[in-house]
PDB file of C-alpha atoms in Angstrom:
ATOM      1  CA  UNK X  57      16.601  41.432  -1.981  1.00  0.00           C
ATOM      2  CA  UNK X  58      15.420  40.149   1.580  1.00  0.00           C
ATOM      3  CA  UNK X  59      15.300  43.227   4.142  1.00  0.00           C
ATOM      4  CA  UNK X  60      15.223  42.779   7.878  1.00  0.00           C
ATOM      5  CA  UNK X  61      13.012  44.425  10.254  1.00  0.00           C
ATOM      6  CA  UNK X  62      13.530  46.299  13.360  1.00  0.00           C
ATOM      7  CA  UNK X  63      12.121  45.109  16.667  1.00  0.00           C
ATOM      8  CA  UNK X  64       8.937  47.402  15.933  1.00  0.00           C
ATOM      9  CA  UNK X  65       8.497  45.624  12.771  1.00  0.00           C
ATOM     10  CA  UNK X  66       9.674  48.382  10.546  1.00  0.00           C
ATOM     11  CA  UNK X  67      12.494  49.174   8.223  1.00  0.00           C
ATOM     12  CA  UNK X  68      14.218  52.411   6.922  1.00  0.00           C
ATOM     13  CA  UNK X  69      14.939  53.804   3.324  1.00  0.00           C
ATOM     14  CA  UNK X  70      17.511  56.483   2.742  1.00  0.00           C
ATOM     15  CA  UNK X  71      18.547  58.666   0.066  1.00  0.00           C
ATOM     16  CA  UNK X  72      22.130  60.244   0.657  1.00  0.00           C
ATOM     17  CA  UNK X  73      21.384  63.387  -1.880  1.00  0.00           C
ATOM     18  CA  UNK X  74      18.078  64.771  -3.551  1.00  0.00           C
ATOM     19  CA  UNK X  75      14.810  63.698  -4.159  1.00  0.00           C
ATOM     20  CA  UNK X  76      14.077  59.802  -4.904  1.00  0.00           C
ATOM     21  CA  UNK X  77      10.724  58.201  -6.076  1.00  0.00           C
ATOM     22  CA  UNK X  78      10.536  55.025  -4.619  1.00  0.00           C
ATOM     23  CA  UNK X  79       8.236  52.000  -5.185  1.00  0.00           C
ATOM     24  CA  UNK X  80       8.184  49.197  -2.462  1.00  0.00           C
ATOM     25  CA  UNK X  81       6.753  45.667  -3.803  1.00  0.00           C
ATOM     26  CA  UNK X  82       6.394  43.220  -1.029  1.00  0.00           C
ATOM     27  CA  UNK X  83       6.576  39.863  -2.650  1.00  0.00           C
ATOM     28  CA  UNK X  84       6.677  37.804   0.475  1.00  0.00           C
ATOM     29  CA  UNK X  85       7.563  37.853   4.112  1.00  0.00           C
ATOM     30  CA  UNK X  86       8.832  35.442   6.576  1.00  0.00           C
ATOM     31  CA  UNK X  87       7.317  34.537   9.754  1.00  0.00           C
ATOM     32  CA  UNK X  88       9.238  33.398  12.678  1.00  0.00           C
ATOM     33  CA  UNK X  89       7.904  30.054  13.738  1.00  0.00           C
ATOM     34  CA  UNK X  90       8.408  27.289  16.392  1.00  0.00           C
ATOM     35  CA  UNK X  91       8.755  24.138  13.938  1.00  0.00           C
ATOM     36  CA  UNK X  92       8.394  21.779  16.785  1.00  0.00           C
ATOM     37  CA  UNK X  93       5.012  20.646  15.488  1.00  0.00           C
ATOM     38  CA  UNK X  94       6.678  19.234  12.423  1.00  0.00           C
ATOM     39  CA  UNK X  95       8.661  16.625  14.060  1.00  0.00           C
ATOM     40  CA  UNK X  96       7.918  13.298  15.544  1.00  0.00           C
ATOM     41  CA  UNK X  97       8.314  12.249  19.013  1.00  0.00           C
ATOM     42  CA  UNK X  98      10.285   9.183  19.830  1.00  0.00           C
ATOM     43  CA  UNK X  99       7.187   7.192  20.653  1.00  0.00           C
ATOM     44  CA  UNK X 100       5.475   8.191  17.421  1.00  0.00           C
ATOM     45  CA  UNK X 101       8.372   7.062  15.409  1.00  0.00           C
ATOM     46  CA  UNK X 102       8.706   3.864  17.119  1.00  0.00           C
ATOM     47  CA  UNK X 103       4.802   3.302  16.606  1.00  0.00           C
ATOM     48  CA  UNK X 104       5.280   4.258  12.820  1.00  0.00           C
ATOM     49  CA  UNK X 105       8.250   1.805  12.573  1.00  0.00           C
ATOM     50  CA  UNK X 106       6.720  -1.190  14.289  1.00  0.00           C
ATOM     51  CA  UNK X 107       3.421  -0.922  12.338  1.00  0.00           C
ATOM     52  CA  UNK X 108       5.570  -1.128   9.096  1.00  0.00           C
ATOM     53  CA  UNK X 109       8.175  -3.575  10.017  1.00  0.00           C
ATOM     54  CA  UNK X 110       8.939  -6.807   8.452  1.00  0.00           C
ATOM     55  CA  UNK X 111       7.881  -9.754  10.069  1.00  0.00           C
ATOM     56  CA  UNK X 112       9.741 -13.397   9.645  1.00  0.00           C
ATOM     57  CA  UNK X 113       8.557 -16.879  10.156  1.00  0.00           C
ATOM     58  CA  UNK X 114      10.641 -19.921   9.817  1.00  0.00           C
ATOM     59  CA  UNK X 115      10.363 -23.809  10.490  1.00  0.00           C
ATOM     60  CA  UNK X 116      12.688 -26.488  10.526  1.00  0.00           C
ATOM     61  CA  UNK X 117      12.329 -30.024  10.170  1.00  0.00           C
ATOM     62  CA  UNK X 118      15.142 -32.582  10.526  1.00  0.00           C
ATOM     63  CA  UNK X 119      13.813 -35.179   8.484  1.00  0.00           C
ATOM     64  CA  UNK X 120      10.615 -35.460   6.135  1.00  0.00           C
ATOM     65  CA  UNK X 121      10.225 -38.051   3.468  1.00  0.00           C
ATOM     66  CA  UNK X 122       9.232 -37.743   0.061  1.00  0.00           C
ATOM     67  CA  UNK X 123       6.345 -39.938  -1.128  1.00  0.00           C
ATOM     68  CA  UNK X 124       7.538 -42.930  -2.916  1.00  0.00           C
ATOM     69  CA  UNK X 125       4.091 -43.618  -4.484  1.00  0.00           C
ATOM     70  CA  UNK X 126       3.034 -41.276  -7.461  1.00  0.00           C
ATOM     71  CA  UNK X 127       1.431 -38.129  -6.115  1.00  0.00           C
ATOM     72  CA  UNK X 128       2.177 -34.960  -4.160  1.00  0.00           C
ATOM     73  CA  UNK X 129       3.384 -34.494  -0.521  1.00  0.00           C
ATOM     74  CA  UNK X 130       3.285 -31.150   1.567  1.00  0.00           C
ATOM     75  CA  UNK X 131       6.753 -31.432   2.810  1.00  0.00           C
ATOM     76  CA  UNK X 132       6.542 -28.323   5.261  1.00  0.00           C
ATOM     77  CA  UNK X 133       4.664 -25.106   5.845  1.00  0.00           C
ATOM     78  CA  UNK X 134       5.251 -21.708   7.115  1.00  0.00           C
ATOM     79  CA  UNK X 135       2.965 -19.028   8.117  1.00  0.00           C
ATOM     80  CA  UNK X 136       3.898 -15.424   8.051  1.00  0.00           C
ATOM     81  CA  UNK X 137       1.992 -12.406   9.661  1.00  0.00           C
ATOM     82  CA  UNK X 138       1.253  -9.768   7.306  1.00  0.00           C
ATOM     83  CA  UNK X 139      -0.346  -7.097   9.479  1.00  0.00           C
ATOM     84  CA  UNK X 140      -3.467  -6.353   7.382  1.00  0.00           C
ATOM     85  CA  UNK X 141      -1.371  -4.256   5.015  1.00  0.00           C
ATOM     86  CA  UNK X 142      -0.214  -4.966   1.305  1.00  0.00           C
ATOM     87  CA  UNK X 143       3.345  -6.070   0.583  1.00  0.00           C
ATOM     88  CA  UNK X 144       5.515  -8.961  -0.533  1.00  0.00           C
ATOM     89  CA  UNK X 145       6.308 -12.091   1.367  1.00  0.00           C
ATOM     90  CA  UNK X 146       9.684 -13.694   0.392  1.00  0.00           C
ATOM     91  CA  UNK X 147       9.830 -17.534   1.142  1.00  0.00           C
ATOM     92  CA  UNK X 148      13.086 -19.185   0.897  1.00  0.00           C
ATOM     93  CA  UNK X 149      13.490 -23.368   1.314  1.00  0.00           C
ATOM     94  CA  UNK X 150      16.430 -25.379   1.396  1.00  0.00           C
ATOM     95  CA  UNK X 151      17.170 -29.030   2.072  1.00  0.00           C
ATOM     96  CA  UNK X 152      19.262 -32.308   1.104  1.00  0.00           C
ATOM     97  CA  UNK X 153      17.467 -34.788  -1.394  1.00  0.00           C
ATOM     98  CA  UNK X 154      18.697 -38.229  -0.517  1.00  0.00           C
ATOM     99  CA  UNK X 155      18.375 -41.709  -2.650  1.00  0.00           C
ATOM    100  CA  UNK X 156      18.655 -44.847  -0.940  1.00  0.00           C
ATOM    101  CA  UNK X 157      17.202 -47.155  -3.933  1.00  0.00           C
ATOM    102  CA  UNK X 158      17.297 -46.640  -7.579  1.00  0.00           C
ATOM    103  CA  UNK X 159      17.590 -43.391  -9.272  1.00  0.00           C
ATOM    104  CA  UNK X 160      14.533 -41.193  -8.747  1.00  0.00           C
ATOM    105  CA  UNK X 161      13.260 -37.697  -9.918  1.00  0.00           C
ATOM    106  CA  UNK X 162      11.718 -35.171  -7.627  1.00  0.00           C
ATOM    107  CA  UNK X 163       9.769 -31.877  -8.302  1.00  0.00           C
ATOM    108  CA  UNK X 164       9.431 -29.133  -5.597  1.00  0.00           C
ATOM    109  CA  UNK X 165       7.881 -25.717  -5.469  1.00  0.00           C
ATOM    110  CA  UNK X 166       6.867 -23.224  -3.155  1.00  0.00           C
ATOM    111  CA  UNK X 167       3.201 -22.673  -3.222  1.00  0.00           C
ATOM    112  CA  UNK X 168       0.087 -21.408  -1.408  1.00  0.00           C
ATOM    113  CA  UNK X 169      -1.599 -24.634  -2.831  1.00  0.00           C
ATOM    114  CA  UNK X 170      -1.115 -28.204  -1.904  1.00  0.00           C
ATOM    115  CA  UNK X 171       0.026 -29.413  -5.364  1.00  0.00           C
ATOM    116  CA  UNK X 172       3.488 -29.145  -7.188  1.00  0.00           C
ATOM    117  CA  UNK X 173       3.073 -25.457  -8.966  1.00  0.00           C
ATOM    118  CA  UNK X 174       3.649 -26.863 -12.549  1.00  0.00           C
ATOM    119  CA  UNK X 175       4.290 -23.261 -13.863  1.00  0.00           C
ATOM    120  CA  UNK X 176       7.036 -22.704 -11.046  1.00  0.00           C
ATOM    121  CA  UNK X 177       8.983 -25.915 -10.193  1.00  0.00           C
ATOM    122  CA  UNK X 178      12.489 -26.990  -9.668  1.00  0.00           C
ATOM    123  CA  UNK X 179      13.596 -30.725 -10.297  1.00  0.00           C
ATOM    124  CA  UNK X 180      16.270 -32.732  -9.424  1.00  0.00           C
ATOM    125  CA  UNK X 181      17.388 -36.446 -10.427  1.00  0.00           C
ATOM    126  CA  UNK X 182      18.979 -38.082  -7.592  1.00  0.00           C
ATOM    127  CA  UNK X 183      21.566 -40.861  -8.243  1.00  0.00           C
ATOM    128  CA  UNK X 184      21.543 -43.948  -5.877  1.00  0.00           C
ATOM    129  CA  UNK X 185      23.292 -43.287  -2.555  1.00  0.00           C
ATOM    130  CA  UNK X 186      23.681 -39.856  -3.154  1.00  0.00           C
ATOM    131  CA  UNK X 187      22.774 -36.496  -1.535  1.00  0.00           C
ATOM    132  CA  UNK X 188      21.842 -33.270  -3.672  1.00  0.00           C
ATOM    133  CA  UNK X 189      21.247 -29.926  -2.007  1.00  0.00           C
ATOM    134  CA  UNK X 190      18.028 -28.607  -2.854  1.00  0.00           C
ATOM    135  CA  UNK X 191      16.895 -24.592  -2.512  1.00  0.00           C
ATOM    136  CA  UNK X 192      14.201 -22.198  -3.851  1.00  0.00           C
ATOM    137  CA  UNK X 193      12.891 -18.751  -3.431  1.00  0.00           C
ATOM    138  CA  UNK X 194       9.649 -17.204  -4.278  1.00  0.00           C
ATOM    139  CA  UNK X 195       8.020 -14.082  -3.883  1.00  0.00           C
ATOM    140  CA  UNK X 196       4.269 -13.764  -3.154  1.00  0.00           C
ATOM    141  CA  UNK X 197       2.266 -10.295  -3.376  1.00  0.00           C
ATOM    142  CA  UNK X 198      -0.164  -9.917  -0.490  1.00  0.00           C
ATOM    143  CA  UNK X 199      -2.940  -7.840  -0.122  1.00  0.00           C
ATOM    144  CA  UNK X 200      -4.618  -6.375   3.155  1.00  0.00           C
ATOM    145  CA  UNK X 201      -4.641 -10.023   4.740  1.00  0.00           C
ATOM    146  CA  UNK X 202      -3.578 -11.085   8.211  1.00  0.00           C
ATOM    147  CA  UNK X 203      -1.340 -13.986   7.221  1.00  0.00           C
ATOM    148  CA  UNK X 204       0.124 -16.163   4.332  1.00  0.00           C
ATOM    149  CA  UNK X 205       0.625 -19.807   4.737  1.00  0.00           C
ATOM    150  CA  UNK X 206       3.147 -21.229   2.002  1.00  0.00           C
ATOM    151  CA  UNK X 207       3.883 -24.775   1.259  1.00  0.00           C
ATOM    152  CA  UNK X 208       7.153 -26.509   0.173  1.00  0.00           C
ATOM    153  CA  UNK X 209       5.536 -29.102  -1.784  1.00  0.00           C
ATOM    154  CA  UNK X 210       7.515 -32.174  -3.844  1.00  0.00           C
ATOM    155  CA  UNK X 211       6.305 -35.095  -5.878  1.00  0.00           C
ATOM    156  CA  UNK X 212       7.994 -37.950  -7.493  1.00  0.00           C
ATOM    157  CA  UNK X 213       7.985 -38.334 -11.361  1.00  0.00           C
ATOM    158  CA  UNK X 214      10.356 -41.029 -11.874  1.00  0.00           C
ATOM    159  CA  UNK X 215      12.252 -44.029  -9.873  1.00  0.00           C
ATOM    160  CA  UNK X 216      11.487 -45.477  -6.394  1.00  0.00           C
ATOM    161  CA  UNK X 217      11.797 -42.497  -4.199  1.00  0.00           C
ATOM    162  CA  UNK X 218      13.837 -41.261  -1.583  1.00  0.00           C
ATOM    163  CA  UNK X 219      13.751 -38.183   1.182  1.00  0.00           C
ATOM    164  CA  UNK X 220      14.392 -34.766   1.618  1.00  0.00           C
ATOM    165  CA  UNK X 221      16.337 -33.768   4.876  1.00  0.00           C
ATOM    166  CA  UNK X 222      17.735 -30.720   6.664  1.00  0.00           C
ATOM    167  CA  UNK X 223      14.546 -28.844   5.494  1.00  0.00           C
ATOM    168  CA  UNK X 224      14.716 -24.960   6.288  1.00  0.00           C
ATOM    169  CA  UNK X 225      12.035 -22.699   5.436  1.00  0.00           C
ATOM    170  CA  UNK X 226      11.738 -18.711   5.956  1.00  0.00           C
ATOM    171  CA  UNK X 227       9.261 -16.411   4.951  1.00  0.00           C
ATOM    172  CA  UNK X 228       9.624 -12.548   5.477  1.00  0.00           C
ATOM    173  CA  UNK X 229       6.800 -10.213   5.141  1.00  0.00           C
ATOM    174  CA  UNK X 230       8.111  -6.930   3.595  1.00  0.00           C
ATOM    175  CA  UNK X 231       5.217  -4.060   3.613  1.00  0.00           C
ATOM    176  CA  UNK X 232       4.574  -1.646   0.565  1.00  0.00           C
TER     177      UNK X 232
END
């Protein structure tokens, strides 16, 4: 049972008839307190949100060729700021593969290196005079670094060659 106190900080115990033996055991007490120090000001909240906010970078190239000769070509890069804290960078890339010669096959990957990531690549065989859509998404875990540069890298594995156009690549940093 909770018992309130009077203005002097006291309470009364009364008995209607006879004598009573009474034991009062105080288990806890509540103190009036101004809780304003437990809340953040608007400026403090804004600063905390700004420090943890996601950042996004993007790059767009109207047309870019994929090398016709064997080997890899860095198609496009994007760099996203990671304000010195760990998190995840999610990269999305899209474009259109086009072939204006004999059928050809391309491999593309999103990577921090300059070669196609042979463990994580997407491929397409593009018939002559055809457009094929290309899209890929990759998540990169990052530690306490300031930025991450990611490349869309493609190579030709068969055929004469072609191009990728309407390339759009975005990278979004999400803090832990």
